[in-house]
Structures are given as structure tokens and as C-alpha cells.
Short mmCIF file of C-alpha atoms in Angstrom, two decimals:
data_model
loop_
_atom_site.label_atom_id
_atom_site.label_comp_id
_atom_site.label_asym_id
_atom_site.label_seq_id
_atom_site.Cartn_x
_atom_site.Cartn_y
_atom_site.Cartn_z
CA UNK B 1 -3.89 -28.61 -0.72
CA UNK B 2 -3.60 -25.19 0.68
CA UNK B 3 0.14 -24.47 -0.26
CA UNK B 4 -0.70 -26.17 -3.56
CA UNK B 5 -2.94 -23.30 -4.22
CA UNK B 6 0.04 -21.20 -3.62
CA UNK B 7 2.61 -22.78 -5.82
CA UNK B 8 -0.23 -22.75 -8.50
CA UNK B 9 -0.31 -18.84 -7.97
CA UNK B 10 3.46 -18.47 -7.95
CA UNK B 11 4.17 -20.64 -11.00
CA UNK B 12 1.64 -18.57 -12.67
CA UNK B 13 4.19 -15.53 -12.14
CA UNK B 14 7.69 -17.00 -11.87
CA UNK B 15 9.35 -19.86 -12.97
CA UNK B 16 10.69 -22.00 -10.03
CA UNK B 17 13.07 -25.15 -9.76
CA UNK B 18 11.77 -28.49 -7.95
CA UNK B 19 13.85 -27.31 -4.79
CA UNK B 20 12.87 -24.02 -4.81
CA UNK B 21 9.53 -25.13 -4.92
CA UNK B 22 10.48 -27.54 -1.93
CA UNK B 23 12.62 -24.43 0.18
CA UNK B 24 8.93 -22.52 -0.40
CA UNK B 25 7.02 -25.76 0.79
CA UNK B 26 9.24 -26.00 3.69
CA UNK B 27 9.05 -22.33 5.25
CA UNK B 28 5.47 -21.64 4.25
CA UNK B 29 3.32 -21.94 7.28
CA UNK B 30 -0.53 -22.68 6.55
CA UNK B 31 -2.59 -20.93 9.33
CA UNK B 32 -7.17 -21.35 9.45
CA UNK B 33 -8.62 -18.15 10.90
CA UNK B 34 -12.36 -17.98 11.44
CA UNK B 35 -14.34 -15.19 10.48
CA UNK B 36 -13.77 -11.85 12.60
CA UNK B 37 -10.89 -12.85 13.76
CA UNK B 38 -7.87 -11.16 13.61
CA UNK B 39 -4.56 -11.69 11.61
CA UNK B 40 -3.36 -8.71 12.89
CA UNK B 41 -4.23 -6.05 15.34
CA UNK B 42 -3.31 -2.39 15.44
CA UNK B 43 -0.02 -2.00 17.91
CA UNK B 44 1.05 -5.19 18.06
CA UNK B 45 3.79 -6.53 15.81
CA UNK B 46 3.79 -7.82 12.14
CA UNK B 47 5.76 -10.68 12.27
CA UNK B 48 4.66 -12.35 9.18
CA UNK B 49 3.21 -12.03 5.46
CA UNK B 50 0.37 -13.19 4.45
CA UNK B 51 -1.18 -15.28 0.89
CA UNK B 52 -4.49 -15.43 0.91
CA UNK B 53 -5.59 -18.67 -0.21
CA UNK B 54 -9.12 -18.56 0.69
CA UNK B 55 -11.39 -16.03 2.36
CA UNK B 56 -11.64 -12.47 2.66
CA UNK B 57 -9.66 -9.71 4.60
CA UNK B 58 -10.43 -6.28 5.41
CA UNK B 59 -7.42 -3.78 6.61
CA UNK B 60 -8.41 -0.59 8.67
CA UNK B 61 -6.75 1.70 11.26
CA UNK B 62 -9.11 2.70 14.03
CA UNK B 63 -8.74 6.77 14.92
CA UNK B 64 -8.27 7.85 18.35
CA UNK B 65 -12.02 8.66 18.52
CA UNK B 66 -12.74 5.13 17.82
CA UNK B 67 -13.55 5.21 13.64
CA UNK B 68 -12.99 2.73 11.78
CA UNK B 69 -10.91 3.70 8.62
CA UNK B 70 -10.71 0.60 5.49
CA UNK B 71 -7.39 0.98 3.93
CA UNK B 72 -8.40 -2.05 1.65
CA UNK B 73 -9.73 -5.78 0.97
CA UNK B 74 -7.95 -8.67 0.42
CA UNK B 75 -9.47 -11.88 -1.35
CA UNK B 76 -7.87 -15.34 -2.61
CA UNK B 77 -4.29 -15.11 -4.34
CA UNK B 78 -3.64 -11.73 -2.72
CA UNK B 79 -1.01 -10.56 0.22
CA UNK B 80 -1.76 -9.21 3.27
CA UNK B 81 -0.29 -7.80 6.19
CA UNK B 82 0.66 -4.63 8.01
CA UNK B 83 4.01 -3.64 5.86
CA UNK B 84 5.49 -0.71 7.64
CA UNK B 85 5.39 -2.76 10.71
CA UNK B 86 6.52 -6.03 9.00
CA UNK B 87 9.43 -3.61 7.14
CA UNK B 88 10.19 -1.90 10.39
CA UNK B 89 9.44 -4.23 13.05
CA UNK B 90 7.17 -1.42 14.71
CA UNK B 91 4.20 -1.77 15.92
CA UNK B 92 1.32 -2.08 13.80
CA UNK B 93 -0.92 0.86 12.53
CA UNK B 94 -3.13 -1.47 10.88
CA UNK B 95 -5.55 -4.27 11.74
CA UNK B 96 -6.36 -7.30 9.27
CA UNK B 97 -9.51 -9.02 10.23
CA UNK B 98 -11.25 -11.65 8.41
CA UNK B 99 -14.74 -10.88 7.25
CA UNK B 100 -14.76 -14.97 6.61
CA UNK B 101 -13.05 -17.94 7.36
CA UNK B 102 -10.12 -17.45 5.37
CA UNK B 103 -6.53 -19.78 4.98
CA UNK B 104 -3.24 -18.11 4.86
CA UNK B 105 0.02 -19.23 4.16
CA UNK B 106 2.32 -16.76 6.64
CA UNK B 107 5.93 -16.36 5.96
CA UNK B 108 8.13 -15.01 8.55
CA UNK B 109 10.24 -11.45 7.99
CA UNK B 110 13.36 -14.48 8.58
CA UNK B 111 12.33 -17.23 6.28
CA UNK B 112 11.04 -14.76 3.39
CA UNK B 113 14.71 -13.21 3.84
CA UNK B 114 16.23 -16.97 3.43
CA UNK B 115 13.98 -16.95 0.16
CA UNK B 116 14.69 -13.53 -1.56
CA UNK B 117 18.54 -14.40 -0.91
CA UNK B 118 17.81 -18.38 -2.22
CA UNK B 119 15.42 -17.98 -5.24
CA UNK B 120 15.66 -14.24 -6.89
CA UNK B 121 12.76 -14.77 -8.95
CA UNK B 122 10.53 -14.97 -6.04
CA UNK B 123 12.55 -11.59 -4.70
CA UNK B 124 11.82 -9.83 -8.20
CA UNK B 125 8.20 -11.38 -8.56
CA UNK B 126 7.45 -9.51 -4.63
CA UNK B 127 9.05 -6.54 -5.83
CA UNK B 128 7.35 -6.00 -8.59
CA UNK B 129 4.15 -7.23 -6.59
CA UNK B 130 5.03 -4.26 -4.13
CA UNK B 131 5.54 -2.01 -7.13
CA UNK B 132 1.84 -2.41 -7.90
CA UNK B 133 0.75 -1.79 -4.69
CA UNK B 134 2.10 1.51 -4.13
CA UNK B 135 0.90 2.42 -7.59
CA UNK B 136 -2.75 1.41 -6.91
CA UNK B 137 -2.46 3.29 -3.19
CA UNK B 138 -1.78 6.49 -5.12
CA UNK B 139 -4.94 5.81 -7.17
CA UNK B 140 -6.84 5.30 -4.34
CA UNK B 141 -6.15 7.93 -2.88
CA UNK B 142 -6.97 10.20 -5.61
CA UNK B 143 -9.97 8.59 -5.96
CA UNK B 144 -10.69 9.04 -2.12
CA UNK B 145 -10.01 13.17 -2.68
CA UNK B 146 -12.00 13.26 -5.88
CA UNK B 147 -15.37 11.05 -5.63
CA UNK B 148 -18.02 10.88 -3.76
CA UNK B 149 -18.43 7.74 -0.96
CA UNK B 150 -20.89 6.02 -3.81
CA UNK B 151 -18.91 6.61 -6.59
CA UNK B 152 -16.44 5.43 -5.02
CA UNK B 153 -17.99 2.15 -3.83
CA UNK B 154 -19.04 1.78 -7.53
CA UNK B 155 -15.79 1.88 -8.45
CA UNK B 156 -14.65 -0.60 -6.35
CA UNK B 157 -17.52 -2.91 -7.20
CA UNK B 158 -16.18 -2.03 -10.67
CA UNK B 159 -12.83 -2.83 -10.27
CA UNK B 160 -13.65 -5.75 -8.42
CA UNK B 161 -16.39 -7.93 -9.42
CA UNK B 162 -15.74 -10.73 -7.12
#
């Protein structure tokens, strides 16, 4: 069921043959947290990305004086992890921590290699997905310089109903 979900997201994006759809099957890792718990804490290491196939996700960096900072939220069919570290193999800057019991299918930094290299629509498809990210962090943060802390929460509740 849960890496069903998955493939149903991905075919939605990309087309895929039977055995890429099996190489997918067969490194995908499905992983239960319950709510609060971490995926990820700040200064360890990212070993793994993260679909979200149910549940909810919050990323933050706490401050030396011990604020909490929300970078974002992640909710069913999105990605999640701590990328710089996961790119860099660095320690992590950012905690993920479920604000629900929430399923993820984790890929290592080694098996989502194996799949860029084997099926290069997958590698374009995260690309692109990347692409989008970066875009929306830049809109963020404009938004962060520019409204207020409601507006901006009404923007958010805007741009994301659910």
C-alpha cells in the first residue's frame, strides 16, 4: 500500500517502465514515525530522502538562544529532508519532526544515486522538483521581509488549504 501511493505520485509525473517501477519498489524503504517524533534532528546526519505518504512534517532550525525557526511544512506527496546535509553529508542544520503520525518512503543518498544513473526520468522529474523548491524559497523569503506574521500566515493558509 504505502509505496503504491508513491508509484501513483510518480506515474502522475513521469512515465516509468515495469522494471523501473520494480528497481524503485526494491530500494524504497517504507519507515512509520509517530507524531513528535523526529525524522531528523539538527547536527546529526541526513542520510536519506524522504516522500511523504501520509502525515504532516514541520522543518525548523533551533537558534543558539533556543528559538524555534519553521523553514516549512510538509504534507502527503511531498519530499522532505535536510538537503544541504543530505547533498553534503554534513551535519544537519535542520530538524524534521512530525506534527502526526506520518509514513515515509526514505531513499538512501546511495540507492537514489543507483536510480538517477538507472531511470533518467526520475533524475529529471527530482530536478525539476528541486527547481521548484528553490523558486518557492525565494518567495518565501520575500514574503518573510515584506508581510506582517498574519499576513503571512494568511497566505500560507491561502496557498495551502489543506
Amino acid at each position: 500500500m504505502e509505496k503504491s501511493a508513491f508509484l501513483d505520485y510518480l506515474k502522475n509525473q513521469i512515465s516509468l517502465t515495469d522494471s523501473e517501477i520494480q528497481l524503485l519498489t526494491s530500494k524504497g524503504i517504507s519507515r512509520r514515525y509517530l507524531k513528535n517524533q523526529f525524522i531528523i534532528q539538527q547536527g546529526d546526519f541526513c542520510n536519506h530522502v524522504n516522500f511523504i505518504v501520509s502525515g504532516c512534517v514541520r522543518t525548523f532550525h533551533l537558534d543558539s538562544k533556543g528559538h524555534e525557526h519553521t523553514f516549512n511544512f510538509g504534507i502527503e506527496n511531498w519530499w522532505t529532508n535536510d538537503l544541504g546535509s543530505f547533498i553534503s553529508q554534513n551535519p544537519a542544520d535542520f530538524n524534521v519532526q512530525c506534527l502526526e503520525a506520518t509514513l515515509v518512503i526514505q531513499f538512501s543518498k546511495e540507492d537514489q544515486e543507483q536510480l538517477f544513473t538507472a531511470i533518467p526520468n526520475f533524475e529529471r522529474f527530482y530536478r525539476k522538483l528541486i527547481e521548484r523548491a528553490y523558486v518557492s524559497t525565494q518567495k518565501r523569503i520575500i514574503n518573510n521581509f515584506s508581510l506582517s506574521a498574519k499576513d503571512h500566515y494568511l497566505k500560507f493558509k491561502e496557498d495551502y488549504p489543506t
